PDB file of C-alpha atoms in Angstrom:
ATOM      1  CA  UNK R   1      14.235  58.152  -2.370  1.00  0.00           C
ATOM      2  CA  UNK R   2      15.463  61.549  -1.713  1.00  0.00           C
ATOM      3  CA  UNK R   3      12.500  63.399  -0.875  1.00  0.00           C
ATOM      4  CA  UNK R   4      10.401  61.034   1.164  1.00  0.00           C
ATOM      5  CA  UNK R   5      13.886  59.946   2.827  1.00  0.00           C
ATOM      6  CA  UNK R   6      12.865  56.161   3.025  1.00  0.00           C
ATOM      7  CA  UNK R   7      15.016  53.670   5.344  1.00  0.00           C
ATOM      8  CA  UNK R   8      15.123  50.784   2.794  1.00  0.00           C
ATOM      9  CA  UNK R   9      13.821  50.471  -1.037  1.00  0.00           C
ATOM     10  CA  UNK R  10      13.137  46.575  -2.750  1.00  0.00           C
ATOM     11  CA  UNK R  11      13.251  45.564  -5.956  1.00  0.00           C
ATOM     12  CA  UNK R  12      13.384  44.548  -8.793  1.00  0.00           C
ATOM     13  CA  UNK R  13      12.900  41.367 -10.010  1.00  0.00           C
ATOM     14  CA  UNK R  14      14.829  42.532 -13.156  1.00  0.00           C
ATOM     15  CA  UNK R  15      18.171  42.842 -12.983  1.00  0.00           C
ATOM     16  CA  UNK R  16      17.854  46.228 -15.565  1.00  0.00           C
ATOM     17  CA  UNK R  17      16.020  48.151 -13.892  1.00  0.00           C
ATOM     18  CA  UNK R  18      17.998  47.206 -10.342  1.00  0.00           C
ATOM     19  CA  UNK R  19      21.352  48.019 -12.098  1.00  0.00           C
ATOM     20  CA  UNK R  20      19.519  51.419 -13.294  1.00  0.00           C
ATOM     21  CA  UNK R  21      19.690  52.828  -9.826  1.00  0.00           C
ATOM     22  CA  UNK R  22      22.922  51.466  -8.162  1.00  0.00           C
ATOM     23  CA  UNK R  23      24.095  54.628  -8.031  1.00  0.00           C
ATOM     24  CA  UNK R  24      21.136  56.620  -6.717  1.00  0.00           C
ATOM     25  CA  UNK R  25      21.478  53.846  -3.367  1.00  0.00           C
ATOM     26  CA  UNK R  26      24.697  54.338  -3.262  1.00  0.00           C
ATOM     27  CA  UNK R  27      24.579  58.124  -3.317  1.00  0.00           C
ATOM     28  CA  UNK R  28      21.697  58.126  -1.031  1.00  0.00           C
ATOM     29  CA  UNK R  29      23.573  55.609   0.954  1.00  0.00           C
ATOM     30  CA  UNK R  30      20.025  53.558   2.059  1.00  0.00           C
ATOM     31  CA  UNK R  31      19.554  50.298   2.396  1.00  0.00           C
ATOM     32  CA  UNK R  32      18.671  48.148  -0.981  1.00  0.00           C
ATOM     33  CA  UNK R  33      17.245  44.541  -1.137  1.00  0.00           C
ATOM     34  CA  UNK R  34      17.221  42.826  -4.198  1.00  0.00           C
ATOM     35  CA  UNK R  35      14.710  39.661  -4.285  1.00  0.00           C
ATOM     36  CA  UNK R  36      15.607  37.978  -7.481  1.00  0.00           C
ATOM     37  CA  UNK R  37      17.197  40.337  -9.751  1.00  0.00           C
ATOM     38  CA  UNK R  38      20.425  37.340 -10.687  1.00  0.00           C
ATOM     39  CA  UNK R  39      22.883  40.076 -12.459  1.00  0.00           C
ATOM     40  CA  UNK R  40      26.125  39.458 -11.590  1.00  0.00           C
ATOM     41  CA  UNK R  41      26.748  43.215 -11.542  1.00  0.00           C
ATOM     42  CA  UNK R  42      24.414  43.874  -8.890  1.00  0.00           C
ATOM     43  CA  UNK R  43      26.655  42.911  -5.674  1.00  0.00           C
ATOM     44  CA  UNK R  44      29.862  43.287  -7.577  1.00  0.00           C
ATOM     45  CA  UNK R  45      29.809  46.884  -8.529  1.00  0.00           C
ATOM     46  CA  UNK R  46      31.487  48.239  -4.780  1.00  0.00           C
ATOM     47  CA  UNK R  47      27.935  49.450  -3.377  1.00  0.00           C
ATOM     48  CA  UNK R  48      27.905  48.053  -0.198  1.00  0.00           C
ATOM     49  CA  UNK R  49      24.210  48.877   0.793  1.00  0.00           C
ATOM     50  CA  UNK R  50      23.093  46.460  -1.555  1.00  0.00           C
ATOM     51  CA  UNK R  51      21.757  42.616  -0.594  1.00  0.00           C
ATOM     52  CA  UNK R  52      20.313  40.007  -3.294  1.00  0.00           C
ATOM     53  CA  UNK R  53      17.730  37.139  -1.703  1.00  0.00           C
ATOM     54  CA  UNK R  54      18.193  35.054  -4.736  1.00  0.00           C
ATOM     55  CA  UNK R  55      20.923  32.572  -5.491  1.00  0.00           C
ATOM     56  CA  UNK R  56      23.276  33.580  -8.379  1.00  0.00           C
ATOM     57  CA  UNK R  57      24.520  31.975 -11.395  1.00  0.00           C
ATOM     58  CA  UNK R  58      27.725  31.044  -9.950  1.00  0.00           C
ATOM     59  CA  UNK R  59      25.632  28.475  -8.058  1.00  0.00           C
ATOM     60  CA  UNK R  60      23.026  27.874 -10.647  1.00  0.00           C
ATOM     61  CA  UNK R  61      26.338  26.809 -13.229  1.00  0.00           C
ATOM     62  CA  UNK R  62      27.722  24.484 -10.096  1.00  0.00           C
ATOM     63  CA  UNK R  63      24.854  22.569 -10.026  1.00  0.00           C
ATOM     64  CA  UNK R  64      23.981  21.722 -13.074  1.00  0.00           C
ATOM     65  CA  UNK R  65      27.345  21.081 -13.822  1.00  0.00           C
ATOM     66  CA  UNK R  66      27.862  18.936 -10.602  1.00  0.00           C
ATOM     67  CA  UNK R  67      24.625  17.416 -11.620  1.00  0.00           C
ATOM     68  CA  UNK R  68      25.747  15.972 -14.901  1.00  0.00           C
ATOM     69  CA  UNK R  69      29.611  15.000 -14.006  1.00  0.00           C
ATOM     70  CA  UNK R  70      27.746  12.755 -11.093  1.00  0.00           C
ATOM     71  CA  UNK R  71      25.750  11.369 -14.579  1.00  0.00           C
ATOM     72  CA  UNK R  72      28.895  10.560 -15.880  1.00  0.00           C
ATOM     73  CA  UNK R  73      29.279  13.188 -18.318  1.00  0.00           C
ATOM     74  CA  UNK R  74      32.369  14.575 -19.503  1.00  0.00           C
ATOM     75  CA  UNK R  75      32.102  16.111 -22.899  1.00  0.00           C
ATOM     76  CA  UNK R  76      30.581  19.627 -22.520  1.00  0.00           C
ATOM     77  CA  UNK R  77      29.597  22.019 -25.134  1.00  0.00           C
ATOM     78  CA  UNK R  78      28.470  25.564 -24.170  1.00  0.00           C
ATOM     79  CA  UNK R  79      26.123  27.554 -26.435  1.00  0.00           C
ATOM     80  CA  UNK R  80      25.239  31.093 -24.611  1.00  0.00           C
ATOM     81  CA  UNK R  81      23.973  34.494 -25.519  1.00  0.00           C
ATOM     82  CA  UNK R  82      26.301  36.827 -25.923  1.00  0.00           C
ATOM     83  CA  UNK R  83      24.906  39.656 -23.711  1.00  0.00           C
ATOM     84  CA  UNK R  84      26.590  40.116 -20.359  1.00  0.00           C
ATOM     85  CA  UNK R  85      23.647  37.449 -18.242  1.00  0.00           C
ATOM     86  CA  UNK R  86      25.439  34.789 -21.413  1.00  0.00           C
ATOM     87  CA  UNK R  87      28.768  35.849 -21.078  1.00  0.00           C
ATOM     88  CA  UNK R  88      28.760  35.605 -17.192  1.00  0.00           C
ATOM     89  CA  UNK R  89      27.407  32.373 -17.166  1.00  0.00           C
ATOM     90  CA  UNK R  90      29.676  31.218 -19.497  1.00  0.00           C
ATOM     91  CA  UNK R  91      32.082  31.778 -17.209  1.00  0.00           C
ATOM     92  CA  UNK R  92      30.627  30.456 -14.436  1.00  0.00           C
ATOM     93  CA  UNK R  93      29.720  26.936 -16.260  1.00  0.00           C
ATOM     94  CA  UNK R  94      33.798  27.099 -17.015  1.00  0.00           C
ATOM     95  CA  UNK R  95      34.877  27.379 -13.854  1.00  0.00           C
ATOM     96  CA  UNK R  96      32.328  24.645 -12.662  1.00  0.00           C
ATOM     97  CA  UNK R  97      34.127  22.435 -15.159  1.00  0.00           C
ATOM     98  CA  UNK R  98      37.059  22.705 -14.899  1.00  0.00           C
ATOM     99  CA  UNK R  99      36.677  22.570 -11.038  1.00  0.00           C
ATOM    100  CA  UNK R 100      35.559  18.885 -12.043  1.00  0.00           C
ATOM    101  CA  UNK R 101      38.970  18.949 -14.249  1.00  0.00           C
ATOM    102  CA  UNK R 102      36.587  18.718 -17.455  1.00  0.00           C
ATOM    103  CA  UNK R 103      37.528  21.616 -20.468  1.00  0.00           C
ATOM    104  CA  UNK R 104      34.330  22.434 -22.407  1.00  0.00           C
ATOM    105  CA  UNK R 105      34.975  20.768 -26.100  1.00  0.00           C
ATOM    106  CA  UNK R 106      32.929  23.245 -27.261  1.00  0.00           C
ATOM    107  CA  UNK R 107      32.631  26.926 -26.430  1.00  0.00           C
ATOM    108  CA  UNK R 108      30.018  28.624 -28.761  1.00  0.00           C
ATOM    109  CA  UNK R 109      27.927  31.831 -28.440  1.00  0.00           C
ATOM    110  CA  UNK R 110      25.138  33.618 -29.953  1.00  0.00           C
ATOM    111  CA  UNK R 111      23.815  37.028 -30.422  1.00  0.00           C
ATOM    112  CA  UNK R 112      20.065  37.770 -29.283  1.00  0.00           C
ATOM    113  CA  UNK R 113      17.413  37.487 -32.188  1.00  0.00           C
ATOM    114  CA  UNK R 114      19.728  34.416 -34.075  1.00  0.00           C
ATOM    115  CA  UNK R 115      17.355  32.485 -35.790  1.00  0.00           C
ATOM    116  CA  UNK R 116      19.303  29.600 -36.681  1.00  0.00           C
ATOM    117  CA  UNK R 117      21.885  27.304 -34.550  1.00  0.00           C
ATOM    118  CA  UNK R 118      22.633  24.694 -36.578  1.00  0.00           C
ATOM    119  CA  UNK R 119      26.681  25.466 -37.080  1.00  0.00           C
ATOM    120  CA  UNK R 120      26.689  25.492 -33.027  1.00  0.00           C
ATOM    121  CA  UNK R 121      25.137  22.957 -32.611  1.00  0.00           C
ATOM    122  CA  UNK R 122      26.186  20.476 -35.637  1.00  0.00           C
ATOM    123  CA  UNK R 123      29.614  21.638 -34.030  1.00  0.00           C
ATOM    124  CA  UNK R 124      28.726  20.160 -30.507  1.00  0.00           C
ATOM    125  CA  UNK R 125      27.230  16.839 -32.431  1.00  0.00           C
ATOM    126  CA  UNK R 126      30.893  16.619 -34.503  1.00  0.00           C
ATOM    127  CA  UNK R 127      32.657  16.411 -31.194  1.00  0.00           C
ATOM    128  CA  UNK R 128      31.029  13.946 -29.705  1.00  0.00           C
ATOM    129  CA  UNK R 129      29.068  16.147 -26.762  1.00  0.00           C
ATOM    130  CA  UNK R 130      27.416  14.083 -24.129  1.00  0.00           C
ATOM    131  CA  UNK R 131      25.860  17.756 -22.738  1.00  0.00           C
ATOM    132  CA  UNK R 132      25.052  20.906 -24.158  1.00  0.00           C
ATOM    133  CA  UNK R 133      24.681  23.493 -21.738  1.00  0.00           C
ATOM    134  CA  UNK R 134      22.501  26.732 -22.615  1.00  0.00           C
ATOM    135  CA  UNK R 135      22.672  30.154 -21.618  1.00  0.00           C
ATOM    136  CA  UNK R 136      20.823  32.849 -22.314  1.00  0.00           C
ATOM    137  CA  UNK R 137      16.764  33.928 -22.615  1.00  0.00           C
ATOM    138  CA  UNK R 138      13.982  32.104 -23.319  1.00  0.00           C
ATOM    139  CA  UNK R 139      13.126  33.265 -27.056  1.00  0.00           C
ATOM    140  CA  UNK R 140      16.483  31.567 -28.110  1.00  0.00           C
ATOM    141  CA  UNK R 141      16.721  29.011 -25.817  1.00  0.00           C
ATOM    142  CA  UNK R 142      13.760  27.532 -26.950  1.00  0.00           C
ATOM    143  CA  UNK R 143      14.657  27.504 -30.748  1.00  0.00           C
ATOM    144  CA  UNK R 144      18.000  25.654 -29.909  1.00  0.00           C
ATOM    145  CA  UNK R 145      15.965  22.751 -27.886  1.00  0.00           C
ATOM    146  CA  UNK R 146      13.853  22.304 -30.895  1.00  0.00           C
ATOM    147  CA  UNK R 147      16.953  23.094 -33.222  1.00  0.00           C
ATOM    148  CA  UNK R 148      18.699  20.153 -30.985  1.00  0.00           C
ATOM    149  CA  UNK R 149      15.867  17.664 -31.646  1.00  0.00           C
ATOM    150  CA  UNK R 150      15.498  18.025 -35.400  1.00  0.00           C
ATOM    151  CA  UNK R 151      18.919  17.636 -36.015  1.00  0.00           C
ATOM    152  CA  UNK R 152      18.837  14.441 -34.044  1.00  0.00           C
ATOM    153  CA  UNK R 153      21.327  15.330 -31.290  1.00  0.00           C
ATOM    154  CA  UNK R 154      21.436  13.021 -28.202  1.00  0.00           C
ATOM    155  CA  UNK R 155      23.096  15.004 -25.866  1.00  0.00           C
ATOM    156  CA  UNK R 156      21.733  15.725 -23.047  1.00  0.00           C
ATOM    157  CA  UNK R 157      20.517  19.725 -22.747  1.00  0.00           C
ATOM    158  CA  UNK R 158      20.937  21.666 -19.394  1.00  0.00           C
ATOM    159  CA  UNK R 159      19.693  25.601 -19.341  1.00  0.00           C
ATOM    160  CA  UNK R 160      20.071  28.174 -16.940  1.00  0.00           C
ATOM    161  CA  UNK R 161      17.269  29.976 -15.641  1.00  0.00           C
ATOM    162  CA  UNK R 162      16.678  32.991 -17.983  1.00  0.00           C
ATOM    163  CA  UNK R 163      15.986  29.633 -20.660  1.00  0.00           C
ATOM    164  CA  UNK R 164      13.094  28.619 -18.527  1.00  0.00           C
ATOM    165  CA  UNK R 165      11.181  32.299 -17.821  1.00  0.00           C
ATOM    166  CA  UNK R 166       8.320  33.636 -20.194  1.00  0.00           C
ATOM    167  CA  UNK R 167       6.315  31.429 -22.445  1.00  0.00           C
ATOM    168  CA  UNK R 168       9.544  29.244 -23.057  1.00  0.00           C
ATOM    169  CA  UNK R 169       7.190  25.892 -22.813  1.00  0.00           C
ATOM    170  CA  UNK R 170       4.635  27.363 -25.220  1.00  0.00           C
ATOM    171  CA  UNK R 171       7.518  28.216 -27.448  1.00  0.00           C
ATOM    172  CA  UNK R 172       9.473  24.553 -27.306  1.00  0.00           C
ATOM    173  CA  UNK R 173       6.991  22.224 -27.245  1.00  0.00           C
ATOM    174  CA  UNK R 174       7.631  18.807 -26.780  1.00  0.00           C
ATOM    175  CA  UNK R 175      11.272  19.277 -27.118  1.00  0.00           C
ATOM    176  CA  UNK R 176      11.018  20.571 -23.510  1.00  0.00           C
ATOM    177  CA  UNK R 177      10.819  17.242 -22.188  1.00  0.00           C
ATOM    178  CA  UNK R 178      13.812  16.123 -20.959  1.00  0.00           C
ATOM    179  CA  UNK R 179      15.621  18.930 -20.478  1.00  0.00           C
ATOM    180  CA  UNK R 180      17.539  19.376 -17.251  1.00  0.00           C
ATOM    181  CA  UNK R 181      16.904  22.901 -15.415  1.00  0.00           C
ATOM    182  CA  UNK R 182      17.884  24.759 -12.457  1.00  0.00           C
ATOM    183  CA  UNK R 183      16.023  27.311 -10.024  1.00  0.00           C
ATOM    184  CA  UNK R 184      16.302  29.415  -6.636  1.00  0.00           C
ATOM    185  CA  UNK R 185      15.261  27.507  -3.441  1.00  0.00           C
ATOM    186  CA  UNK R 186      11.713  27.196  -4.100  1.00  0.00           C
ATOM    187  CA  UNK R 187       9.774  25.670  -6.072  1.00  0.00           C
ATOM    188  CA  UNK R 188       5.634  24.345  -5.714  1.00  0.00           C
ATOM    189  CA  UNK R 189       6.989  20.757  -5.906  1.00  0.00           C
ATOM    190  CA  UNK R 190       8.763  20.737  -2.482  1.00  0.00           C
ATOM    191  CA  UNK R 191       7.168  18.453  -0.314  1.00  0.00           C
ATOM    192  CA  UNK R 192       9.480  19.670   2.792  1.00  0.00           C
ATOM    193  CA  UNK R 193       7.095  21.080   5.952  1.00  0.00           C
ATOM    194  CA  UNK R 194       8.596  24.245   5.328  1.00  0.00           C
ATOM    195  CA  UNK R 195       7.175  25.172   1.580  1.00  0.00           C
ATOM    196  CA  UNK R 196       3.971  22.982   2.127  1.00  0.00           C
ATOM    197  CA  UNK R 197       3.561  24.825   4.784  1.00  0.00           C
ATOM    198  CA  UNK R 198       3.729  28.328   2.969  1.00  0.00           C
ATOM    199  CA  UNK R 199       1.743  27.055  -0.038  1.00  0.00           C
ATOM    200  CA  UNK R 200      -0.976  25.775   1.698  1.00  0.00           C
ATOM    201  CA  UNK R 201      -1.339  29.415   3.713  1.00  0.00           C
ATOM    202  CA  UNK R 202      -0.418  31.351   0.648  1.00  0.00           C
ATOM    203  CA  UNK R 203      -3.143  29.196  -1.426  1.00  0.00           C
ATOM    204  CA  UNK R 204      -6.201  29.792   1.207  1.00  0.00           C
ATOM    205  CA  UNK R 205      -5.832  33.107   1.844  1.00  0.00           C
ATOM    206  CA  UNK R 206      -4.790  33.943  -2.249  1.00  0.00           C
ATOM    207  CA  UNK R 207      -6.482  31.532  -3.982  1.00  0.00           C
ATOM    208  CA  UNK R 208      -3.630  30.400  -6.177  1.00  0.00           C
ATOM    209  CA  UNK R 209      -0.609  28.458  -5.605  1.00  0.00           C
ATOM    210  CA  UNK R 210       2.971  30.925  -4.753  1.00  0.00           C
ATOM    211  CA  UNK R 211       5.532  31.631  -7.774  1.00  0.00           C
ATOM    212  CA  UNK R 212       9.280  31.842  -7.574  1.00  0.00           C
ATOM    213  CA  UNK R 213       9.128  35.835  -6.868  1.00  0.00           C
ATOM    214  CA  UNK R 214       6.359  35.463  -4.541  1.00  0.00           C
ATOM    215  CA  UNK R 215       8.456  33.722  -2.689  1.00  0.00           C
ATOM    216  CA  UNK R 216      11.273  35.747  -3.096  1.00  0.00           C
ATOM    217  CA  UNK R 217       9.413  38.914  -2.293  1.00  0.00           C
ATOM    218  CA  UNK R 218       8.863  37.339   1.025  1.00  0.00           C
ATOM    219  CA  UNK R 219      11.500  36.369   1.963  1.00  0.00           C
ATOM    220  CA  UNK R 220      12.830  39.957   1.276  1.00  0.00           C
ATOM    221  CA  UNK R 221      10.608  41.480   3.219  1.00  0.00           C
ATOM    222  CA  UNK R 222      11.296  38.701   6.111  1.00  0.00           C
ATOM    223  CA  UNK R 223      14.865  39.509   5.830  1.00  0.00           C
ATOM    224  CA  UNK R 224      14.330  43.191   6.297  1.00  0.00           C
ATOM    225  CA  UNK R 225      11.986  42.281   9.609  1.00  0.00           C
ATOM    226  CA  UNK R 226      15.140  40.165  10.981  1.00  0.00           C
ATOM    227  CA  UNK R 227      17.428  42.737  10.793  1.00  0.00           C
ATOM    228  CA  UNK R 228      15.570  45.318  12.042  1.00  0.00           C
ATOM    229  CA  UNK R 229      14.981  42.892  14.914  1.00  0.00           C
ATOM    230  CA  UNK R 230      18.421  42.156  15.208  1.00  0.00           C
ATOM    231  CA  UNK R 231      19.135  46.020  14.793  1.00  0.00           C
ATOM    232  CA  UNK R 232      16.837  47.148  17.310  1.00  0.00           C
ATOM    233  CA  UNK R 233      16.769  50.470  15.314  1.00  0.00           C
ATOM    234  CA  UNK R 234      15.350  51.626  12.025  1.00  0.00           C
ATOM    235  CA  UNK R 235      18.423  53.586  10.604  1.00  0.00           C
ATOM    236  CA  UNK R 236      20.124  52.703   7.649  1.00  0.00           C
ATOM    237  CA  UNK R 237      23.316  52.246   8.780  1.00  0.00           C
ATOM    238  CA  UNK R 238      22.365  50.055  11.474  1.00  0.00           C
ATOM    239  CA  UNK R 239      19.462  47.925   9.398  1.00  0.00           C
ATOM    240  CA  UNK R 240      22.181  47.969   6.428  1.00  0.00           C
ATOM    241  CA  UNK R 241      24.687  46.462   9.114  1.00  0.00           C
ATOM    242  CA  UNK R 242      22.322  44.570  10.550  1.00  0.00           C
ATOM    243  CA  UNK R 243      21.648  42.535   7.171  1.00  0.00           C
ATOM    244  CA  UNK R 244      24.850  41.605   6.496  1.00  0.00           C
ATOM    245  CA  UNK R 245      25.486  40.308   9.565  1.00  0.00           C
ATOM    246  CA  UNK R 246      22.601  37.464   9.218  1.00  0.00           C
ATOM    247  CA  UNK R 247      23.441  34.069   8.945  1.00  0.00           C
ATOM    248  CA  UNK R 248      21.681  30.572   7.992  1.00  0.00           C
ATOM    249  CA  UNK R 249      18.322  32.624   8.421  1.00  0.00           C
ATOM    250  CA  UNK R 250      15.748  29.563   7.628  1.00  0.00           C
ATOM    251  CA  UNK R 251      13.689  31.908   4.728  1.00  0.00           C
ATOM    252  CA  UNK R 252      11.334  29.995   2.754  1.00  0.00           C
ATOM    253  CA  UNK R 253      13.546  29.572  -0.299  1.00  0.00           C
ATOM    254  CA  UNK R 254      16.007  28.140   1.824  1.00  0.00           C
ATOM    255  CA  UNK R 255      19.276  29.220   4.492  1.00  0.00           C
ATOM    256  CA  UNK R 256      20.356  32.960   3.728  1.00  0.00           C
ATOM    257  CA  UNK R 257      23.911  33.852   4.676  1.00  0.00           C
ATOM    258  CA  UNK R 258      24.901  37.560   3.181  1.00  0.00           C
ATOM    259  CA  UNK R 259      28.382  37.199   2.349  1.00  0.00           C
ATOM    260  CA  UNK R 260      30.865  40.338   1.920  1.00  0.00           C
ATOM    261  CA  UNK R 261      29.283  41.001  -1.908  1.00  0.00           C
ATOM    262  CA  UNK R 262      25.506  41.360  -0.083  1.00  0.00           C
ATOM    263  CA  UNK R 263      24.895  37.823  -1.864  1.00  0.00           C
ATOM    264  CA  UNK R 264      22.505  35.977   0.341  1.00  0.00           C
ATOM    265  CA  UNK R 265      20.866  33.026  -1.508  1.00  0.00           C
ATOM    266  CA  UNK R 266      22.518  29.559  -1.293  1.00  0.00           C
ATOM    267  CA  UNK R 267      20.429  26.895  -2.389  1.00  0.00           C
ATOM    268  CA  UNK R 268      19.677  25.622  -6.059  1.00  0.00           C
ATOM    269  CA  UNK R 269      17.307  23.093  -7.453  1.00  0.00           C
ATOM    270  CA  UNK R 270      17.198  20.936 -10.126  1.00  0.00           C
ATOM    271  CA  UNK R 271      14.834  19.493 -12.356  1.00  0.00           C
ATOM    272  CA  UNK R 272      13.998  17.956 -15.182  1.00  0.00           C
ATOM    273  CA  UNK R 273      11.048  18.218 -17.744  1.00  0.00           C
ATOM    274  CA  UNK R 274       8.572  15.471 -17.870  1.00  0.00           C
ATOM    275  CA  UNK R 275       5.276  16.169 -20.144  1.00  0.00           C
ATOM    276  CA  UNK R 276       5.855  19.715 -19.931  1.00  0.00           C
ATOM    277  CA  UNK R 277       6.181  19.900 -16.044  1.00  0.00           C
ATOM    278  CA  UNK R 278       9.336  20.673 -14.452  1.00  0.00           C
ATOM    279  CA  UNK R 279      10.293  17.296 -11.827  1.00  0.00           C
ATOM    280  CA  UNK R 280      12.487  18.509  -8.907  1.00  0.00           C
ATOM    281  CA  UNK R 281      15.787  15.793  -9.059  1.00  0.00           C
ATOM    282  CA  UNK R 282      17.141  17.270  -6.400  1.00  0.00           C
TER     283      UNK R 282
END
């Protein structure tokens, strides 16, 4: 950063490892786009030179929450991790409630490596949940959907998106199906011009079909072209001002409008799991 004195860095997809050098951007006061790192921490820790592509969970929570009140649900129970990615989006699901004028009936967490969930969840069955709402990783995520399935519980299970990541499928099985998820903007089953477009480009000239941080690593880099378009200079003040000044670009993943935080994602899609197979609702 220092030595090669670079105009703009990019990355991570982990929010770690992009938390891990807020400081050294700041310092070095450059430029810093973030494709799908979700950590809340990232564009709320007062360093303005950083921008996130990605949604964040605070929209992820509203629409899975939105999703289910327009179901008819009402009876909520919240099982998260209790790492700060669980704890935020605890939070978040909350505030998406009680937005709706719902209170969770059940507010439960969970520390990484639990094995069992039965009191959480026998807890949720007791008081009559309609939906239980997960957050946290995929190792424990998918041990509560089978946990939820052997004890019989009907409710209906929403996750968040760090449920969904690694071999999550492999882990749950069938007790995947039926599920309700949420992701970022894109996803291979849009059948809008603009991502059959892109995965019909990406897949002749790569040979396989475009992931999530494909994607999102594109539409990083797009965003960086735009504003030093918009710039007309290659600074990093004026590309950092530059970014945060665009608005309702049309980025494969969806609009981007940076807001004060650097938070540029807005869109969030949800699905459910048929036969393994995630099937975009909306």
């Amino acid at each position: 950063l220092y030595k090669d004195n670079v105009t703009v860095t990019m990355g991570s997809n982990n929010s770690p490892e992009v938390l891990a050098v807020l400081d050294m951007i700041k310092e070095a006061e450059t430029p810093h786009i973030v494709p799908s790192g979700v950590a809340y921490a990232i564009t709320h820790s007062g360093n303005p030179w950083v921008f996130r592509v990605v949604a964040t969970d605070e929209i992820f929570s509203k629409a899975l929450v939105d999703y289910a009140v327009e179901l008819g649900m009402n009876k909520f129970a919240i099982i998260y991790d209790t790492n700060d990615y669980g704890q935020g989006g605890m939070k978040f699901v909350t505030d998406a409630l009680r937005a709706n004028d719902i209170e969770p009936i059940v507010v439960e967490g969970y520390n990484a490596g639990t094995k069992d969930f039965s009191p959480q969840l026998l807890k949720a069955k007791q008081q009559g949940a309609e939906a239980i709402i997960i957050w946290g990783n995929y190792t424990e995520g998918a041990q509560i959907v089978r946990q939820v399935k052997e004890l019989g519980i009907t409710a209906k299970v929403l996750v968040s998106t760090g449920v969904t990541i690694g071999n999550f499928y492999e882990l749950a099985g069938d007790a995947a199906n039926g599920i309700i998820g949420v992701a970022p903007g894109f996803h291979a089953a849009r059948t809008d011009q603009i991502a059959q477009d892109f995965i019909k480009k990406y897949e002749s000239e790569m040979g396989y079909t475009p992931d999530l941080n494909v994607v999102m690593a594109y539409d990083a880099v797009n965003v960086l072209a735009e504003a030093v378009k918009n710039a007309k200079s290659t600074e990093k003040k004026d590309i950092r001002d530059a970014i945060a000044q665009i608005k309702d670009y049309q980025a494969i993943s969806g609009k981007l409008t940076f807001n004060d935080f650097g938070d540029g994602g807005t869109e969030a899609l949800v699905y459910e799991v048929e036969n393994g197979q995630q099937k975009l609702i909306q």
